[in-house]
Amino acid sequence: MLLLALDTATPAVTVALHDGADVVASSSQVDARRHGELLLPAVDRVLAEAGVKLDAVTGIVVGVGPGPYTGLRVGLMTADTFGLALGVPVHGVCTLDGLAYASGIGQGPFVVATDARRKEVYWATYADSRTRLTEPAVDRPADIAERVAGLPAVGAGALLYPDTFPRAHEPEHVSAAALAGLAAEKLAAGQELSAPRPLYLRRPDAQVPKNYKVVTPK
């Protein structure tokens, strides 16, 4: 097994290789505006560090979000392209699950929250680092304060809103190493992973104007 994992659902552009037992190489850079520019060089860097060619990869793991539309689709489209070119499976993993897996929290419950912008967070609750209790959602922190009161929390969204998440701590962003480790564990146990389909949870910012006028000739 040699899994190439990547995620662009948060400001982190993160890539890792996992051989089924451990992380072979990894790279993470935080830049919310350069996902498309940074991702492929990061893949090249990780492959070079591991001393392998892309065609040695036996599977792709990609974070499916939730995340902003523009950043998230960079990782998903890249993963699909690699899968088609190499003829290998592409496995989706919820980005929040990767943060939970890397949290170091053994038994919960606890919360994972990432920054959804617009003064909102993407979030879910967990029984432990491998077991999600609720479906990913997007809400204003104040609106979920009672539901998450007293729970430990991880992620950039939790760190941004200490009034709602007073027990917040790192990791701030997901790492591809965590996604790969979680995927490798599940695959070894014979568990199915999700399809590589995006969890947007809301419509993209860019939309056609309501009073759009058609100017093409009839």
PDB file of C-alpha atoms in Angstrom:
ATOM      1  CA  MET A   1       0.000   0.000   0.000  1.00  0.00           C
ATOM      2  CA  LEU A   2       1.222   3.492  -0.858  1.00  0.00           C
ATOM      3  CA  LEU A   3      -1.394   6.188  -0.358  1.00  0.00           C
ATOM      4  CA  LEU A   4      -1.034   9.738  -1.629  1.00  0.00           C
ATOM      5  CA  ALA A   5      -3.164  11.992   0.569  1.00  0.00           C
ATOM      6  CA  LEU A   6      -4.033  15.644   0.022  1.00  0.00           C
ATOM      7  CA  ASP A   7      -6.398  18.270   1.397  1.00  0.00           C
ATOM      8  CA  THR A   8      -7.264  21.841   0.404  1.00  0.00           C
ATOM      9  CA  ALA A   9     -10.450  22.306   2.436  1.00  0.00           C
ATOM     10  CA  THR A  10      -8.785  24.661   4.942  1.00  0.00           C
ATOM     11  CA  PRO A  11      -6.114  27.362   4.502  1.00  0.00           C
ATOM     12  CA  ALA A  12      -3.547  24.542   4.693  1.00  0.00           C
ATOM     13  CA  VAL A  13      -2.311  22.967   1.466  1.00  0.00           C
ATOM     14  CA  THR A  14      -1.246  19.588   2.782  1.00  0.00           C
ATOM     15  CA  VAL A  15       0.135  16.435   1.122  1.00  0.00           C
ATOM     16  CA  ALA A  16       1.464  13.147   2.520  1.00  0.00           C
ATOM     17  CA  LEU A  17       2.540   9.649   1.509  1.00  0.00           C
ATOM     18  CA  HIS A  18       1.612   6.676   3.707  1.00  0.00           C
ATOM     19  CA  ASP A  19       2.864   3.119   3.199  1.00  0.00           C
ATOM     20  CA  GLY A  20       0.124   1.458   5.234  1.00  0.00           C
ATOM     21  CA  ALA A  21       2.191   1.446   8.399  1.00  0.00           C
ATOM     22  CA  ASP A  22       3.513   4.984   8.718  1.00  0.00           C
ATOM     23  CA  VAL A  23       3.869   8.367   7.040  1.00  0.00           C
ATOM     24  CA  VAL A  24       6.748   8.268   4.555  1.00  0.00           C
ATOM     25  CA  ALA A  25       6.837  11.989   3.718  1.00  0.00           C
ATOM     26  CA  SER A  26       4.618  15.026   4.192  1.00  0.00           C
ATOM     27  CA  SER A  27       4.300  18.735   3.430  1.00  0.00           C
ATOM     28  CA  SER A  28       1.962  21.454   4.744  1.00  0.00           C
ATOM     29  CA  GLN A  29       1.791  25.138   3.861  1.00  0.00           C
ATOM     30  CA  VAL A  30      -0.806  27.605   5.105  1.00  0.00           C
ATOM     31  CA  ASP A  31      -1.994  30.027   2.418  1.00  0.00           C
ATOM     32  CA  ALA A  32      -5.721  30.355   1.835  1.00  0.00           C
ATOM     33  CA  ARG A  33      -5.328  32.078  -1.550  1.00  0.00           C
ATOM     34  CA  ARG A  34      -2.805  29.800  -3.299  1.00  0.00           C
ATOM     35  CA  HIS A  35      -4.198  26.277  -3.172  1.00  0.00           C
ATOM     36  CA  GLY A  36      -3.950  25.790  -6.932  1.00  0.00           C
ATOM     37  CA  GLU A  37      -0.453  27.211  -7.080  1.00  0.00           C
ATOM     38  CA  LEU A  38       0.986  25.251  -4.149  1.00  0.00           C
ATOM     39  CA  LEU A  39      -0.606  21.807  -4.410  1.00  0.00           C
ATOM     40  CA  LEU A  40       1.249  20.168  -7.307  1.00  0.00           C
ATOM     41  CA  PRO A  41       4.708  21.426  -6.204  1.00  0.00           C
ATOM     42  CA  ALA A  42       3.912  19.966  -2.778  1.00  0.00           C
ATOM     43  CA  VAL A  43       3.098  16.603  -4.368  1.00  0.00           C
ATOM     44  CA  ASP A  44       6.403  16.687  -6.271  1.00  0.00           C
ATOM     45  CA  ARG A  45       8.265  17.585  -3.065  1.00  0.00           C
ATOM     46  CA  VAL A  46       6.719  14.736  -1.087  1.00  0.00           C
ATOM     47  CA  LEU A  47       7.410  12.175  -3.828  1.00  0.00           C
ATOM     48  CA  ALA A  48      11.017  13.363  -4.091  1.00  0.00           C
ATOM     49  CA  GLU A  49      11.493  13.167  -0.323  1.00  0.00           C
ATOM     50  CA  ALA A  50      10.162   9.613  -0.321  1.00  0.00           C
ATOM     51  CA  GLY A  51      12.270   8.686  -3.353  1.00  0.00           C
ATOM     52  CA  VAL A  52       9.361   7.274  -5.338  1.00  0.00           C
ATOM     53  CA  LYS A  53       7.606   8.045  -8.608  1.00  0.00           C
ATOM     54  CA  LEU A  54       3.940   8.923  -8.881  1.00  0.00           C
ATOM     55  CA  ASP A  55       3.177   5.610 -10.590  1.00  0.00           C
ATOM     56  CA  ALA A  56       4.153   3.763  -7.383  1.00  0.00           C
ATOM     57  CA  VAL A  57       1.038   5.129  -5.661  1.00  0.00           C
ATOM     58  CA  THR A  58      -1.691   2.518  -5.118  1.00  0.00           C
ATOM     59  CA  GLY A  59      -4.473   4.837  -3.927  1.00  0.00           C
ATOM     60  CA  ILE A  60      -5.420   8.484  -3.474  1.00  0.00           C
ATOM     61  CA  VAL A  61      -6.926   9.927  -0.290  1.00  0.00           C
ATOM     62  CA  VAL A  62      -8.535  13.371  -0.451  1.00  0.00           C
ATOM     63  CA  GLY A  63     -10.181  15.582   2.128  1.00  0.00           C
ATOM     64  CA  VAL A  64     -13.782  16.210   1.064  1.00  0.00           C
ATOM     65  CA  GLY A  65     -14.403  19.115   3.429  1.00  0.00           C
ATOM     66  CA  PRO A  66     -16.557  20.760   4.483  1.00  0.00           C
ATOM     67  CA  GLY A  67     -14.751  23.758   3.114  1.00  0.00           C
ATOM     68  CA  PRO A  68     -15.045  26.822   0.889  1.00  0.00           C
ATOM     69  CA  TYR A  69     -15.955  26.071  -2.724  1.00  0.00           C
ATOM     70  CA  THR A  70     -12.854  27.416  -4.472  1.00  0.00           C
ATOM     71  CA  GLY A  71     -10.216  25.824  -2.265  1.00  0.00           C
ATOM     72  CA  LEU A  72     -11.980  22.515  -1.820  1.00  0.00           C
ATOM     73  CA  ARG A  73     -12.437  21.805  -5.528  1.00  0.00           C
ATOM     74  CA  VAL A  74      -8.671  22.200  -6.155  1.00  0.00           C
ATOM     75  CA  GLY A  75      -7.879  19.147  -4.065  1.00  0.00           C
ATOM     76  CA  LEU A  76     -10.819  17.104  -5.315  1.00  0.00           C
ATOM     77  CA  MET A  77     -10.142  17.754  -8.993  1.00  0.00           C
ATOM     78  CA  THR A  78      -6.440  16.963  -8.516  1.00  0.00           C
ATOM     79  CA  ALA A  79      -7.264  13.723  -6.704  1.00  0.00           C
ATOM     80  CA  ASP A  80      -9.719  12.656  -9.434  1.00  0.00           C
ATOM     81  CA  THR A  81      -7.144  13.437 -12.118  1.00  0.00           C
ATOM     82  CA  PHE A  82      -4.449  11.381 -10.383  1.00  0.00           C
ATOM     83  CA  GLY A  83      -6.872   8.511  -9.902  1.00  0.00           C
ATOM     84  CA  LEU A  84      -7.836   8.448 -13.572  1.00  0.00           C
ATOM     85  CA  ALA A  85      -4.258   8.807 -14.806  1.00  0.00           C
ATOM     86  CA  LEU A  86      -2.916   6.063 -12.533  1.00  0.00           C
ATOM     87  CA  GLY A  87      -5.943   3.779 -12.617  1.00  0.00           C
ATOM     88  CA  VAL A  88      -6.103   3.652  -8.810  1.00  0.00           C
ATOM     89  CA  PRO A  89      -9.009   4.204  -6.383  1.00  0.00           C
ATOM     90  CA  VAL A  90      -9.730   7.654  -4.937  1.00  0.00           C
ATOM     91  CA  HIS A  91     -10.969   7.645  -1.350  1.00  0.00           C
ATOM     92  CA  GLY A  92     -12.746  10.557   0.322  1.00  0.00           C
ATOM     93  CA  VAL A  93     -12.261  11.401   4.001  1.00  0.00           C
ATOM     94  CA  CYS A  94     -14.118  14.129   5.881  1.00  0.00           C
ATOM     95  CA  THR A  95     -11.655  16.892   6.718  1.00  0.00           C
ATOM     96  CA  LEU A  96     -13.159  17.230  10.207  1.00  0.00           C
ATOM     97  CA  ASP A  97     -12.487  13.510  10.763  1.00  0.00           C
ATOM     98  CA  GLY A  98      -8.820  14.079   9.961  1.00  0.00           C
ATOM     99  CA  LEU A  99      -8.622  16.809  12.602  1.00  0.00           C
ATOM    100  CA  ALA A 100     -10.355  14.571  15.139  1.00  0.00           C
ATOM    101  CA  TYR A 101      -7.912  11.741  14.373  1.00  0.00           C
ATOM    102  CA  ALA A 102      -4.947  14.078  14.944  1.00  0.00           C
ATOM    103  CA  SER A 103      -6.421  15.688  18.061  1.00  0.00           C
ATOM    104  CA  GLY A 104      -4.831  13.349  20.566  1.00  0.00           C
ATOM    105  CA  ILE A 105      -8.131  13.203  22.451  1.00  0.00           C
ATOM    106  CA  GLY A 106      -8.811   9.608  23.401  1.00  0.00           C
ATOM    107  CA  GLN A 107     -12.347   9.579  24.724  1.00  0.00           C
ATOM    108  CA  GLY A 108     -14.855  12.343  24.077  1.00  0.00           C
ATOM    109  CA  PRO A 109     -17.169  13.833  23.549  1.00  0.00           C
ATOM    110  CA  PHE A 110     -15.397  16.718  21.867  1.00  0.00           C
ATOM    111  CA  VAL A 111     -15.909  19.146  18.984  1.00  0.00           C
ATOM    112  CA  VAL A 112     -14.003  19.825  15.778  1.00  0.00           C
ATOM    113  CA  ALA A 113     -14.610  23.258  14.232  1.00  0.00           C
ATOM    114  CA  THR A 114     -12.952  24.865  11.215  1.00  0.00           C
ATOM    115  CA  ASP A 115     -13.304  28.422   9.946  1.00  0.00           C
ATOM    116  CA  ALA A 116     -16.200  28.708   7.478  1.00  0.00           C
ATOM    117  CA  ARG A 117     -15.754  32.490   7.096  1.00  0.00           C
ATOM    118  CA  ARG A 118     -18.828  34.790   7.248  1.00  0.00           C
ATOM    119  CA  LYS A 119     -18.488  34.511  11.063  1.00  0.00           C
ATOM    120  CA  GLU A 120     -19.474  30.824  10.870  1.00  0.00           C
ATOM    121  CA  VAL A 121     -17.808  27.482  11.548  1.00  0.00           C
ATOM    122  CA  TYR A 122     -17.953  24.034  10.011  1.00  0.00           C
ATOM    123  CA  TRP A 123     -18.303  21.627  12.906  1.00  0.00           C
ATOM    124  CA  ALA A 124     -19.175  18.165  14.195  1.00  0.00           C
ATOM    125  CA  THR A 125     -19.014  16.335  17.513  1.00  0.00           C
ATOM    126  CA  TYR A 126     -17.048  13.147  18.220  1.00  0.00           C
ATOM    127  CA  ALA A 127     -17.228  10.286  20.713  1.00  0.00           C
ATOM    128  CA  ASP A 128     -13.509   9.666  20.245  1.00  0.00           C
ATOM    129  CA  SER A 129     -10.824  10.392  17.666  1.00  0.00           C
ATOM    130  CA  ARG A 130     -12.287   7.856  15.225  1.00  0.00           C
ATOM    131  CA  THR A 131     -16.040   8.098  15.835  1.00  0.00           C
ATOM    132  CA  ARG A 132     -18.140  11.037  14.638  1.00  0.00           C
ATOM    133  CA  LEU A 133     -21.445  11.571  16.446  1.00  0.00           C
ATOM    134  CA  THR A 134     -23.079  14.225  14.239  1.00  0.00           C
ATOM    135  CA  GLU A 135     -23.113  15.095  10.566  1.00  0.00           C
ATOM    136  CA  PRO A 136     -20.924  18.059   9.528  1.00  0.00           C
ATOM    137  CA  ALA A 137     -22.808  21.353   9.733  1.00  0.00           C
ATOM    138  CA  VAL A 138     -22.225  25.075   9.263  1.00  0.00           C
ATOM    139  CA  ASP A 139     -23.475  27.542  11.885  1.00  0.00           C
ATOM    140  CA  ARG A 140     -22.704  30.739  13.732  1.00  0.00           C
ATOM    141  CA  PRO A 141     -20.807  29.887  16.925  1.00  0.00           C
ATOM    142  CA  ALA A 142     -23.344  31.663  19.142  1.00  0.00           C
ATOM    143  CA  ASP A 143     -26.135  29.508  17.690  1.00  0.00           C
ATOM    144  CA  ILE A 144     -24.488  26.253  18.796  1.00  0.00           C
ATOM    145  CA  ALA A 145     -23.013  27.481  22.090  1.00  0.00           C
ATOM    146  CA  GLU A 146     -25.459  25.484  24.221  1.00  0.00           C
ATOM    147  CA  ARG A 147     -24.903  22.295  22.219  1.00  0.00           C
ATOM    148  CA  VAL A 148     -21.109  22.383  22.596  1.00  0.00           C
ATOM    149  CA  ALA A 149     -20.913  23.939  26.057  1.00  0.00           C
ATOM    150  CA  GLY A 150     -18.141  22.466  28.171  1.00  0.00           C
ATOM    151  CA  LEU A 151     -16.708  20.261  25.423  1.00  0.00           C
ATOM    152  CA  PRO A 152     -13.033  20.278  24.422  1.00  0.00           C
ATOM    153  CA  ALA A 153     -12.578  21.547  20.861  1.00  0.00           C
ATOM    154  CA  VAL A 154      -9.926  21.535  18.141  1.00  0.00           C
ATOM    155  CA  GLY A 155      -9.523  23.414  14.874  1.00  0.00           C
ATOM    156  CA  ALA A 156      -9.157  26.968  13.619  1.00  0.00           C
ATOM    157  CA  GLY A 157     -12.872  27.656  14.018  1.00  0.00           C
ATOM    158  CA  ALA A 158     -12.745  26.760  17.687  1.00  0.00           C
ATOM    159  CA  LEU A 159      -9.639  28.873  18.261  1.00  0.00           C
ATOM    160  CA  LEU A 160     -11.306  31.864  16.576  1.00  0.00           C
ATOM    161  CA  TYR A 161     -14.306  31.892  18.928  1.00  0.00           C
ATOM    162  CA  PRO A 162     -13.136  31.323  22.510  1.00  0.00           C
ATOM    163  CA  ASP A 163     -16.462  32.496  23.953  1.00  0.00           C
ATOM    164  CA  THR A 164     -18.171  29.481  22.369  1.00  0.00           C
ATOM    165  CA  PHE A 165     -15.168  27.121  22.567  1.00  0.00           C
ATOM    166  CA  PRO A 166     -13.273  28.054  25.767  1.00  0.00           C
ATOM    167  CA  ARG A 167     -11.478  24.685  25.805  1.00  0.00           C
ATOM    168  CA  ALA A 168     -10.057  24.971  22.274  1.00  0.00           C
ATOM    169  CA  HIS A 169      -6.578  23.821  21.334  1.00  0.00           C
ATOM    170  CA  GLU A 170      -4.517  22.677  18.338  1.00  0.00           C
ATOM    171  CA  PRO A 171      -4.282  21.213  15.758  1.00  0.00           C
ATOM    172  CA  GLU A 172      -5.504  24.314  13.954  1.00  0.00           C
ATOM    173  CA  HIS A 173      -5.642  22.866  10.436  1.00  0.00           C
ATOM    174  CA  VAL A 174      -5.923  19.344   9.094  1.00  0.00           C
ATOM    175  CA  SER A 175      -2.817  17.472   7.942  1.00  0.00           C
ATOM    176  CA  ALA A 176      -2.720  15.057   5.025  1.00  0.00           C
ATOM    177  CA  ALA A 177      -0.639  12.783   7.266  1.00  0.00           C
ATOM    178  CA  ALA A 178      -3.640  12.395   9.590  1.00  0.00           C
ATOM    179  CA  LEU A 179      -6.027  11.799   6.676  1.00  0.00           C
ATOM    180  CA  ALA A 180      -3.696   9.133   5.275  1.00  0.00           C
ATOM    181  CA  GLY A 181      -3.262   7.444   8.645  1.00  0.00           C
ATOM    182  CA  LEU A 182      -7.014   7.298   9.226  1.00  0.00           C
ATOM    183  CA  ALA A 183      -7.660   6.018   5.693  1.00  0.00           C
ATOM    184  CA  ALA A 184      -4.927   3.370   5.936  1.00  0.00           C
ATOM    185  CA  GLU A 185      -6.355   2.162   9.251  1.00  0.00           C
ATOM    186  CA  LYS A 186      -9.867   1.862   7.847  1.00  0.00           C
ATOM    187  CA  LEU A 187      -8.753   0.160   4.640  1.00  0.00           C
ATOM    188  CA  ALA A 188      -6.682  -2.364   6.599  1.00  0.00           C
ATOM    189  CA  ALA A 189      -9.795  -3.157   8.653  1.00  0.00           C
ATOM    190  CA  GLY A 190     -11.821  -3.721   5.492  1.00  0.00           C
ATOM    191  CA  GLN A 191     -13.957  -0.619   5.989  1.00  0.00           C
ATOM    192  CA  GLU A 192     -15.301   1.379   3.066  1.00  0.00           C
ATOM    193  CA  LEU A 193     -14.345   5.020   2.715  1.00  0.00           C
ATOM    194  CA  SER A 194     -16.627   7.671   1.297  1.00  0.00           C
ATOM    195  CA  ALA A 195     -16.731   8.727  -2.347  1.00  0.00           C
ATOM    196  CA  PRO A 196     -14.540  11.726  -3.239  1.00  0.00           C
ATOM    197  CA  ARG A 197     -17.460  14.140  -3.370  1.00  0.00           C
ATOM    198  CA  PRO A 198     -17.361  17.629  -1.849  1.00  0.00           C
ATOM    199  CA  LEU A 199     -19.108  18.647   1.354  1.00  0.00           C
ATOM    200  CA  TYR A 200     -19.844  22.287   0.507  1.00  0.00           C
ATOM    201  CA  LEU A 201     -22.804  22.691   2.934  1.00  0.00           C
ATOM    202  CA  ARG A 202     -23.694  26.022   1.334  1.00  0.00           C
ATOM    203  CA  ARG A 203     -23.755  27.665  -2.077  1.00  0.00           C
ATOM    204  CA  PRO A 204     -20.627  29.340  -3.525  1.00  0.00           C
ATOM    205  CA  ASP A 205     -20.159  33.094  -3.084  1.00  0.00           C
ATOM    206  CA  ALA A 206     -20.121  33.720  -6.841  1.00  0.00           C
ATOM    207  CA  GLN A 207     -23.649  33.603  -8.261  1.00  0.00           C
ATOM    208  CA  VAL A 208     -25.451  34.814 -11.365  1.00  0.00           C
ATOM    209  CA  PRO A 209     -27.090  38.220 -10.708  1.00  0.00           C
ATOM    210  CA  LYS A 210     -30.857  38.037 -10.127  1.00  0.00           C
ATOM    211  CA  ASN A 211     -31.628  40.550 -12.902  1.00  0.00           C
ATOM    212  CA  TYR A 212     -29.243  38.954 -15.392  1.00  0.00           C
ATOM    213  CA  LYS A 213     -30.127  40.080 -18.912  1.00  0.00           C
ATOM    214  CA  VAL A 214     -29.615  37.759 -21.896  1.00  0.00           C
ATOM    215  CA  VAL A 215     -27.963  39.670 -24.771  1.00  0.00           C
ATOM    216  CA  THR A 216     -27.405  36.867 -27.263  1.00  0.00           C
ATOM    217  CA  PRO A 217     -29.416  37.172 -30.503  1.00  0.00           C
ATOM    218  CA  LYS A 218     -32.628  35.166 -30.799  1.00  0.00           C
TER     219      LYS A 218
END
